[in-house]
Tab-separated table of C-alpha atoms in Angstrom:
chain	number	residue	atom	x	y	z
A	1	MET	CA	-10.213	56.467	-13.463
A	2	ARG	CA	-12.465	53.406	-13.805
A	3	LEU	CA	-15.529	55.640	-14.019
A	4	LEU	CA	-13.888	57.759	-16.721
A	5	TYR	CA	-12.833	54.629	-18.613
A	6	THR	CA	-16.343	53.163	-18.422
A	7	LEU	CA	-17.867	56.489	-19.459
A	8	GLY	CA	-15.606	56.428	-22.509
A	9	ILE	CA	-16.710	52.899	-23.333
A	10	LYS	CA	-20.386	53.912	-23.066
A	11	CYS	CA	-19.798	56.909	-25.330
A	12	TYR	CA	-18.122	54.639	-27.883
A	13	SER	CA	-21.026	52.162	-27.591
A	14	LEU	CA	-23.510	54.968	-28.250
A	15	GLY	CA	-21.519	56.041	-31.276
A	16	VAL	CA	-21.651	52.492	-32.679
A	17	LYS	CA	-25.398	52.318	-32.082
A	18	LEU	CA	-25.928	55.609	-33.900
A	19	ALA	CA	-23.717	54.438	-36.773
A	20	SER	CA	-25.672	51.182	-37.021
A	21	CYS	CA	-28.497	53.114	-38.711
A	22	HIS	CA	-26.397	53.384	-41.899
A	23	ASN	CA	-23.295	51.202	-41.372
A	24	PRO	CA	-23.764	47.433	-41.908
A	25	LYS	CA	-20.750	46.451	-39.791
A	26	ALA	CA	-21.913	48.629	-36.870
A	27	LYS	CA	-25.361	47.067	-37.190
A	28	GLN	CA	-23.842	43.573	-36.996
A	29	MET	CA	-22.028	44.552	-33.817
A	30	VAL	CA	-25.092	45.981	-32.138
A	31	GLU	CA	-27.217	42.936	-33.032
A	32	GLY	CA	-24.415	40.718	-31.743
A	33	TRP	CA	-24.319	42.519	-28.407
A	34	LYS	CA	-28.053	42.174	-28.004
A	35	SER	CA	-28.046	38.424	-28.508
A	36	THR	CA	-24.938	37.458	-26.540
A	37	PHE	CA	-26.382	37.096	-23.038
A	38	GLY	CA	-29.450	35.208	-24.155
A	39	HIS	CA	-27.385	32.720	-26.156
A	40	LEU	CA	-24.770	32.433	-23.435
A	41	ALA	CA	-27.386	31.566	-20.803
A	42	ILE	CA	-28.329	28.371	-22.688
A	43	ALA	CA	-24.901	27.594	-24.219
A	44	PRO	CA	-22.917	24.438	-23.283
A	45	VAL	CA	-20.270	26.485	-21.505
A	46	GLY	CA	-19.947	27.646	-17.931
A	47	LYS	CA	-21.286	24.470	-16.334
A	48	ASP	CA	-18.089	22.438	-16.740
A	49	LYS	CA	-14.517	23.649	-17.108
A	50	THR	CA	-14.483	26.388	-19.729
A	51	ALA	CA	-11.558	28.063	-21.538
A	52	TRP	CA	-12.316	31.547	-22.842
A	53	PHE	CA	-10.382	32.855	-25.882
A	54	HIS	CA	-10.941	36.451	-26.972
A	55	ALA	CA	-9.711	37.970	-30.201
A	56	SER	CA	-10.328	41.460	-31.505
A	57	SER	CA	-10.692	40.520	-35.133
A	58	LEU	CA	-9.883	37.833	-37.685
A	59	GLY	CA	-6.117	38.415	-37.646
A	60	GLU	CA	-5.927	38.066	-33.877
A	61	PHE	CA	-8.107	34.950	-34.014
A	62	GLU	CA	-5.669	33.353	-36.443
A	63	GLN	CA	-2.952	34.118	-33.876
A	64	ALA	CA	-5.054	32.497	-31.186
A	65	ARG	CA	-5.898	29.352	-33.167
A	66	PRO	CA	-2.663	27.407	-32.544
A	67	VAL	CA	-2.993	27.982	-28.792
A	68	LEU	CA	-6.729	27.215	-28.774
A	69	GLU	CA	-6.422	24.043	-30.821
A	70	GLN	CA	-3.440	22.693	-28.979
A	71	PHE	CA	-5.067	23.521	-25.613
A	72	HIS	CA	-8.261	21.745	-26.743
A	73	GLU	CA	-6.236	18.696	-27.824
A	74	GLN	CA	-4.460	18.564	-24.470
A	75	HIS	CA	-7.612	19.265	-22.453
A	76	PRO	CA	-10.682	17.809	-24.148
A	77	GLU	CA	-12.508	18.133	-20.815
A	78	TYR	CA	-12.702	21.895	-21.313
A	79	LYS	CA	-15.497	23.611	-23.183
A	80	ILE	CA	-14.229	26.365	-25.503
A	81	CYS	CA	-15.747	29.861	-25.727
A	82	VAL	CA	-14.528	32.281	-28.415
A	83	THR	CA	-15.483	35.982	-28.449
A	84	PHE	CA	-14.792	38.688	-30.972
A	85	PHE	CA	-14.921	42.479	-30.932
A	86	SER	CA	-15.086	43.011	-34.701
A	87	PRO	CA	-17.558	41.704	-37.308
A	88	SER	CA	-14.611	40.886	-39.543
A	89	GLY	CA	-13.730	38.171	-37.032
A	90	TYR	CA	-17.131	36.975	-35.904
A	91	GLU	CA	-18.868	36.856	-39.280
A	92	VAL	CA	-16.037	34.817	-40.871
A	93	ARG	CA	-15.509	32.422	-37.965
A	94	LYS	CA	-18.935	32.132	-36.342
A	95	ASN	CA	-19.125	28.476	-37.421
A	96	TYR	CA	-15.597	27.595	-36.288
A	97	PRO	CA	-15.865	23.848	-35.412
A	98	HIS	CA	-13.505	23.722	-32.430
A	99	ALA	CA	-15.533	26.061	-30.208
A	100	ASP	CA	-18.642	25.275	-28.117
A	101	PHE	CA	-19.804	28.878	-28.041
A	102	ILE	CA	-18.909	31.850	-30.304
A	103	SER	CA	-20.212	35.385	-29.889
A	104	TYR	CA	-19.477	39.079	-29.939
A	105	LEU	CA	-18.072	40.408	-26.665
A	106	PRO	CA	-20.473	42.981	-25.197
A	107	MET	CA	-18.963	46.389	-24.584
A	108	ASP	CA	-16.717	46.631	-21.579
A	109	THR	CA	-19.026	48.262	-19.038
A	110	MET	CA	-18.835	47.160	-15.410
A	111	GLU	CA	-22.360	45.675	-15.657
A	112	ASN	CA	-21.656	43.759	-18.839
A	113	ALA	CA	-18.338	42.432	-17.607
A	114	ARG	CA	-19.816	41.205	-14.329
A	115	HIS	CA	-22.812	39.545	-16.039
A	116	PHE	CA	-20.723	37.937	-18.801
A	117	VAL	CA	-18.101	36.474	-16.483
A	118	ASN	CA	-20.792	35.221	-14.113
A	119	LEU	CA	-22.575	33.381	-16.902
A	120	LEU	CA	-19.460	32.051	-18.621
A	121	ASN	CA	-17.688	31.112	-15.384
A	122	PRO	CA	-14.369	30.484	-17.173
A	123	SER	CA	-11.684	28.324	-15.641
A	124	VAL	CA	-8.960	30.068	-17.704
A	125	ALA	CA	-8.934	33.053	-20.027
A	126	PHE	CA	-6.729	33.919	-23.021
A	127	PHE	CA	-6.443	37.220	-24.883
A	128	ALA	CA	-4.637	37.557	-28.211
A	129	LYS	CA	-2.143	40.354	-28.809
A	130	TYR	CA	-3.656	43.781	-27.979
A	131	ASP	CA	-7.264	43.622	-26.880
A	132	PHE	CA	-7.308	44.982	-23.325
A	133	TRP	CA	-10.752	45.301	-21.708
A	134	PHE	CA	-10.150	46.497	-18.168
A	135	ASN	CA	-13.540	45.829	-16.622
A	136	TYR	CA	-13.472	42.222	-17.905
A	137	LEU	CA	-9.924	41.838	-16.648
A	138	THR	CA	-10.978	43.112	-13.230
A	139	GLN	CA	-13.811	40.593	-13.030
A	140	LEU	CA	-11.426	37.754	-13.926
A	141	LYS	CA	-9.004	38.942	-11.268
A	142	LEU	CA	-11.727	39.137	-8.586
A	143	ARG	CA	-12.571	35.472	-9.297
A	144	ASN	CA	-8.916	34.429	-9.246
A	145	ILE	CA	-9.185	33.055	-12.807
A	146	PRO	CA	-5.801	32.437	-14.532
A	147	THR	CA	-5.608	35.008	-17.352
A	148	PHE	CA	-3.003	35.177	-20.106
A	149	ILE	CA	-2.243	37.375	-23.075
A	150	PHE	CA	0.117	36.236	-25.826
A	151	SER	CA	1.848	37.473	-29.016
A	152	SER	CA	1.943	40.991	-27.579
A	153	ILE	CA	4.429	43.719	-28.330
A	154	PHE	CA	4.907	46.725	-26.040
A	155	ARG	CA	6.475	50.040	-27.076
A	156	PRO	CA	7.382	53.117	-25.027
A	157	ASN	CA	4.885	55.302	-26.920
A	158	GLN	CA	1.890	53.179	-25.882
A	159	TYR	CA	-0.612	54.686	-23.474
A	160	PHE	CA	0.462	52.362	-20.647
A	161	PHE	CA	3.709	54.302	-20.355
A	162	LYS	CA	2.328	57.839	-20.667
A	163	TRP	CA	1.854	60.194	-17.697
A	164	TYR	CA	-1.836	59.205	-17.609
A	165	GLY	CA	-1.264	55.499	-18.013
A	166	LYS	CA	-0.634	54.337	-14.438
A	167	TRP	CA	-4.140	52.930	-13.981
A	168	PHE	CA	-3.890	50.891	-17.170
A	169	LEU	CA	-0.397	49.729	-16.268
A	170	ASN	CA	-1.620	48.558	-12.886
A	171	HIS	CA	-4.152	46.335	-14.639
A	172	LEU	CA	-1.413	44.733	-16.721
A	173	ASN	CA	0.482	43.999	-13.547
A	174	GLY	CA	-2.448	42.898	-11.429
A	175	CYS	CA	-4.807	41.129	-13.777
A	176	PHE	CA	-2.608	38.981	-16.004
A	177	THR	CA	-1.231	35.746	-14.609
A	178	HIS	CA	1.437	35.896	-17.337
A	179	ILE	CA	2.158	38.059	-20.331
A	180	PHE	CA	3.761	36.373	-23.365
A	181	VAL	CA	5.505	38.843	-25.671
A	182	GLN	CA	7.226	38.668	-29.024
A	183	ASN	CA	10.578	40.263	-28.179
A	184	GLU	CA	13.087	41.079	-25.493
A	185	GLU	CA	12.447	44.813	-25.842
A	186	SER	CA	8.920	44.247	-24.560
A	187	VAL	CA	10.229	42.259	-21.601
A	188	ARG	CA	12.676	44.962	-20.616
A	189	LEU	CA	10.063	47.696	-20.966
A	190	LEU	CA	7.502	45.933	-18.796
A	191	GLN	CA	10.076	44.906	-16.195
A	192	SER	CA	11.305	48.500	-15.970
A	193	HIS	CA	7.749	49.369	-14.905
A	194	GLY	CA	7.577	46.656	-12.254
A	195	ILE	CA	5.878	43.887	-14.247
A	196	GLN	CA	7.788	40.635	-13.738
A	197	GLN	CA	5.332	37.988	-14.935
A	198	VAL	CA	6.467	38.331	-18.559
A	199	SER	CA	8.520	36.237	-20.950
A	200	VAL	CA	9.377	35.969	-24.624
A	201	ALA	CA	7.320	33.298	-26.392
A	202	GLY	CA	7.395	34.684	-29.904
A	203	ASP	CA	4.504	35.088	-32.297
A	204	THR	CA	1.946	32.289	-32.608
A	205	ARG	CA	1.216	33.333	-36.193
A	206	PHE	CA	4.351	31.447	-37.250
A	207	ASP	CA	2.842	28.224	-35.925
A	208	ARG	CA	-0.498	29.054	-37.558
A	209	VAL	CA	0.793	29.805	-41.066
A	210	HIS	CA	3.124	26.826	-40.896
A	211	ALA	CA	0.117	24.600	-40.146
A	212	ILE	CA	-1.798	26.133	-43.079
A	213	ALA	CA	1.153	25.398	-45.360
A	214	GLN	CA	1.213	21.790	-44.214
A	215	GLU	CA	-2.522	21.348	-44.705
A	216	THR	CA	-2.828	23.187	-48.023
A	217	GLN	CA	-4.685	21.288	-50.698
A	218	SER	CA	-4.524	21.975	-54.440
A	219	ASN	CA	-6.695	24.736	-55.889
A	220	ASP	CA	-8.187	23.741	-59.209
A	221	VAL	CA	-9.204	27.313	-60.104
A	222	VAL	CA	-5.725	28.764	-59.613
A	223	GLU	CA	-4.089	25.791	-61.288
A	224	GLN	CA	-6.296	26.241	-64.367
A	225	PHE	CA	-5.481	29.935	-64.513
A	226	LEU	CA	-1.736	29.246	-64.327
A	227	LYS	CA	-2.036	26.473	-66.871
A	228	ASP	CA	-3.560	29.014	-69.243
A	229	HIS	CA	-0.476	31.188	-68.623
A	230	ALA	CA	2.265	28.561	-68.490
A	231	GLY	CA	5.734	30.087	-68.624
A	232	LYS	CA	4.748	33.486	-67.282
A	233	ASN	CA	6.026	34.990	-64.059
A	234	VAL	CA	3.435	34.779	-61.270
A	235	LEU	CA	2.813	37.659	-58.853
A	236	LEU	CA	0.194	37.234	-56.166
A	237	ALA	CA	-1.039	40.402	-54.464
A	238	GLY	CA	-2.807	39.803	-51.136
A	239	SER	CA	-5.114	42.220	-49.306
A	240	SER	CA	-4.523	45.035	-51.803
A	241	TRP	CA	-5.977	48.536	-51.613
A	242	GLU	CA	-6.347	51.101	-54.409
A	243	PRO	CA	-2.813	52.587	-54.146
A	244	ASP	CA	-1.359	49.093	-54.263
A	245	GLU	CA	-3.524	48.191	-57.245
A	246	GLN	CA	-2.492	51.270	-59.206
A	247	HIS	CA	1.178	50.339	-58.826
A	248	LEU	CA	0.447	46.710	-59.657
A	249	HIS	CA	-1.397	47.825	-62.793
A	250	GLN	CA	1.568	49.944	-63.885
A	251	TYR	CA	3.934	46.982	-63.532
A	252	TRP	CA	1.522	44.515	-65.097
A	253	GLN	CA	0.910	46.790	-68.066
A	254	SER	CA	4.597	47.078	-68.865
A	255	HIS	CA	5.464	43.419	-68.314
A	256	GLN	CA	3.512	41.202	-70.668
A	257	ASN	CA	5.137	38.067	-69.294
A	258	LEU	CA	3.266	38.444	-65.992
A	259	ALA	CA	0.230	36.589	-64.662
A	260	LEU	CA	-1.284	38.463	-61.719
A	261	ILE	CA	-3.461	36.907	-59.015
A	262	LEU	CA	-5.112	39.797	-57.200
A	263	ALA	CA	-6.901	39.237	-53.865
A	264	PRO	CA	-8.220	42.660	-52.795
A	265	HIS	CA	-8.863	43.456	-49.150
A	266	VAL	CA	-12.340	44.784	-50.066
A	267	ILE	CA	-14.407	42.489	-52.260
A	268	ASP	CA	-17.676	44.399	-52.584
A	269	GLU	CA	-19.034	44.775	-56.081
A	270	SER	CA	-18.020	48.411	-56.508
A	271	HIS	CA	-14.353	47.647	-55.760
A	272	LEU	CA	-14.315	44.598	-58.018
A	273	GLN	CA	-15.660	46.720	-60.832
A	274	TYR	CA	-13.008	49.356	-60.085
A	275	ILE	CA	-10.304	46.734	-60.547
A	276	GLU	CA	-11.859	45.576	-63.819
A	277	ARG	CA	-11.934	49.134	-65.142
A	278	LEU	CA	-8.330	49.669	-64.057
A	279	PHE	CA	-6.934	46.605	-65.827
A	280	GLY	CA	-9.584	46.388	-68.533
A	281	ILE	CA	-12.535	44.072	-68.091
A	282	ASN	CA	-11.340	41.760	-70.894
A	283	ASN	CA	-8.019	41.335	-69.108
A	284	CYS	CA	-9.665	40.158	-65.889
A	285	VAL	CA	-11.456	37.042	-64.767
A	286	ARG	CA	-13.044	36.607	-61.397
A	287	TYR	CA	-12.313	33.499	-59.332
A	288	SER	CA	-16.067	32.777	-59.098
A	289	GLN	CA	-16.288	32.770	-62.916
A	290	MET	CA	-13.271	30.653	-63.755
A	291	ASP	CA	-15.466	27.684	-64.598
A	292	LYS	CA	-15.740	29.328	-67.973
A	293	GLY	CA	-11.937	29.552	-68.277
A	294	SER	CA	-9.669	32.582	-68.246
A	295	ASN	CA	-10.135	33.341	-71.960
A	296	GLY	CA	-6.644	34.832	-72.017
A	297	ALA	CA	-7.196	37.195	-69.076
A	298	ARG	CA	-3.901	37.825	-67.281
A	299	VAL	CA	-5.505	38.975	-63.996
A	300	LEU	CA	-7.323	36.546	-61.722
A	301	ILE	CA	-9.418	38.504	-59.201
A	302	VAL	CA	-10.060	36.538	-56.031
A	303	ASP	CA	-13.601	37.569	-55.097
A	304	ASN	CA	-13.981	35.527	-51.948
A	305	ILE	CA	-12.667	35.380	-48.372
A	306	GLY	CA	-10.658	32.543	-46.860
A	307	GLN	CA	-8.684	31.341	-49.858
A	308	LEU	CA	-5.725	33.713	-49.832
A	309	SER	CA	-3.478	32.123	-47.246
A	310	SER	CA	-3.282	28.801	-49.107
A	311	MET	CA	-2.918	30.466	-52.543
A	312	TYR	CA	0.536	31.920	-51.833
A	313	ARG	CA	2.048	28.533	-52.657
A	314	TYR	CA	1.359	29.245	-56.340
A	315	ALA	CA	3.190	32.585	-56.458
A	316	GLN	CA	6.766	33.294	-57.328
A	317	VAL	CA	6.633	36.627	-55.517
A	318	ALA	CA	4.022	38.013	-53.118
A	319	TYR	CA	2.899	41.638	-52.906
A	320	ILE	CA	1.357	42.435	-49.497
A	321	GLY	CA	-1.182	45.245	-49.435
A	322	GLY	CA	-1.877	47.954	-46.911
A	323	GLY	CA	1.524	49.628	-46.876
A	324	PHE	CA	0.139	52.916	-48.220
A	325	GLY	CA	-2.568	52.957	-45.578
A	326	LYS	CA	-2.619	52.154	-41.878
A	327	GLY	CA	-0.164	49.309	-42.221
A	328	ILE	CA	0.622	46.118	-44.111
A	329	HIS	CA	-1.350	42.924	-43.847
A	330	ASN	CA	0.008	39.506	-42.926
A	331	ILE	CA	3.331	38.763	-44.673
A	332	LEU	CA	3.862	35.416	-42.918
A	333	GLU	CA	1.245	33.622	-44.998
A	334	ALA	CA	3.527	34.125	-47.985
A	335	VAL	CA	6.875	33.807	-46.162
A	336	THR	CA	5.946	30.320	-44.886
A	337	PHE	CA	5.949	29.113	-48.497
A	338	GLY	CA	9.378	30.656	-49.067
A	339	LYS	CA	7.974	33.453	-51.204
A	340	PRO	CA	9.840	36.807	-51.240
A	341	VAL	CA	7.554	39.649	-50.218
A	342	VAL	CA	7.297	43.311	-51.213
A	343	PHE	CA	5.072	45.960	-49.619
A	344	GLY	CA	4.565	49.674	-49.170
A	345	PRO	CA	6.286	52.013	-46.660
A	346	ASN	CA	4.002	51.727	-43.602
A	347	TYR	CA	5.431	48.621	-41.993
A	348	ALA	CA	7.491	49.893	-39.030
A	349	LYS	CA	5.062	48.545	-36.387
A	350	PHE	CA	5.307	45.029	-37.794
A	351	LYS	CA	8.259	43.171	-36.330
A	352	GLU	CA	8.130	40.389	-38.911
A	353	ALA	CA	8.347	42.915	-41.770
A	354	CYS	CA	11.400	44.595	-40.235
A	355	ASP	CA	12.988	41.207	-39.662
A	356	ILE	CA	12.371	39.917	-43.201
A	357	ILE	CA	13.827	43.060	-44.791
A	358	ALA	CA	16.953	42.758	-42.603
A	359	LEU	CA	17.357	39.131	-43.640
A	360	GLY	CA	16.908	39.860	-47.354
A	361	GLY	CA	13.659	37.964	-47.786
A	362	GLY	CA	11.563	41.046	-48.467
A	363	CYS	CA	11.628	44.701	-49.553
A	364	SER	CA	9.647	47.841	-48.947
A	365	TYR	CA	9.127	50.604	-51.479
A	366	SER	CA	7.744	54.129	-51.630
A	367	GLN	CA	8.006	55.007	-55.319
A	368	TYR	CA	6.924	52.859	-58.248
A	369	ALA	CA	10.450	52.717	-59.683
A	370	GLU	CA	11.592	50.913	-56.536
A	371	LEU	CA	8.837	48.320	-56.926
A	372	GLU	CA	9.753	47.709	-60.547
A	373	GLN	CA	13.410	47.334	-59.613
A	374	VAL	CA	12.841	44.707	-56.916
A	375	LEU	CA	10.327	42.708	-58.949
A	376	ASN	CA	12.636	42.649	-61.920
A	377	LYS	CA	15.471	41.483	-59.720
A	378	TRP	CA	13.483	38.515	-58.398
A	379	PHE	CA	11.889	37.565	-61.709
A	380	GLU	CA	15.007	37.961	-63.875
A	381	HIS	CA	17.836	36.817	-61.594
A	382	PRO	CA	17.403	33.265	-60.269
A	383	ASN	CA	20.246	33.514	-57.742
A	384	ALA	CA	18.812	36.677	-56.188
A	385	TYR	CA	15.417	35.041	-56.040
A	386	GLN	CA	16.777	31.890	-54.398
A	387	ASP	CA	18.682	33.885	-51.792
A	388	SER	CA	15.508	35.703	-50.769
A	389	SER	CA	13.428	32.554	-50.797
A	390	THR	CA	15.933	30.742	-48.587
A	391	ALA	CA	15.950	33.674	-46.168
A	392	CYS	CA	12.151	33.366	-45.850
A	393	GLN	CA	12.317	29.652	-45.197
A	394	GLN	CA	15.032	30.005	-42.571
A	395	TYR	CA	13.156	32.816	-40.842
A	396	MET	CA	10.114	30.602	-40.499
A	397	ALA	CA	12.161	27.678	-39.175
A	398	ASP	CA	13.816	29.906	-36.577
A	399	ASN	CA	10.509	31.214	-35.186
A	400	LEU	CA	8.331	28.132	-34.802
A	401	GLY	CA	7.358	26.835	-31.353
A	402	SER	CA	5.610	29.760	-29.704
A	403	THR	CA	2.494	27.734	-28.967
A	404	LYS	CA	4.418	25.094	-27.048
A	405	ARG	CA	6.295	27.713	-25.015
A	406	ILE	CA	2.992	29.343	-24.042
A	407	LEU	CA	1.129	26.176	-23.110
A	408	ASP	CA	4.037	24.683	-21.164
A	409	LEU	CA	3.854	27.615	-18.756
A	410	VAL	CA	0.021	27.778	-18.784
A	411	GLU	CA	-0.046	24.115	-17.685
A	412	LYS	CA	1.861	25.012	-14.517
A	413	HIS	CA	-0.586	27.776	-13.623
A	414	ILE	CA	-3.840	25.906	-14.285
A	415	ASN	CA	-2.584	23.011	-12.198
A	416	ILE	CA	-1.922	25.415	-9.331
A	417	TYR	CA	-5.378	26.978	-9.329
């Protein structure tokens, strides 16, 4: 099975290399793979104690940050290595100040895994959520390196639990020192398959977004936009896609007392121009051009990355994009500020979305009429709004502390080894 797995990895790697001829993200990945070993050989890691944190993409890295930063505070003697699979993680966080070495993770062939782990020589390894690389895990196991994964969720339909999944399941059982999951269902599922080194620690994103909320500074651009529209309802749409934007336009067009802050998931020029055509270019102002004022524009288009999470504080209600595609984006960035959230129908795989709906702090919709109904309820009925806002705040308070639960147990294991 290992040979078949590695063959699959090599085929995928070849596909990425072929795609790099015309796909900028694929090209970034390939260039990153090429440079990793050379940079790692001279990096300030691997000589002393080193903690390795791996995240697939930006979202997983934000989940890893509370654990990384608290671990670093508790153990300043460790060097920190951070690796990414996706350009959307590496390119945004390649200058992250709390790491001594940041790179792409080379594809998971047996040769790459052996060479990487030899050079890095980690004392402890952490994986965030779902990124399972079985040749790397095997190399860590062979060297008896404590290895943890956290904020995971396991479901019966995952490949581990299929008829062909025994090899993968054995790696979960044999390679991880401990598996930290988000819910009891995951514990029961893993234990029913013989995996006992598992416990509920929750989701570290709660700790991360709570920290962001505590650190948030004022935003002069947004404050000027809202000053220009004093008295209007404020809807902030985060990580929106075209289906989301079409529904938002329909609501915005029929509700003149609405100021919309729109932070699209894709911020290339063609998509920004699409939004301006949709709403009318005179009705829009880009964040980067707000130094000239809003000039009455009721739509502020956020044309940058990294600002969204702290902007939710200015909203009354948050619309979370992605629900008409593969799945919704992060709702917790809004919930931590006590903002009711609304999103499209594809949310079932997101525990926090299911939870917040059950508690009354958020709603999902499939048809535009449902979106209009819930937004009107929150904007026009203060008691209903307050009930939903309170539900969001209580949900956050009830789910903090995952980082401490993880590191308390990690401490015991790294002291043993």
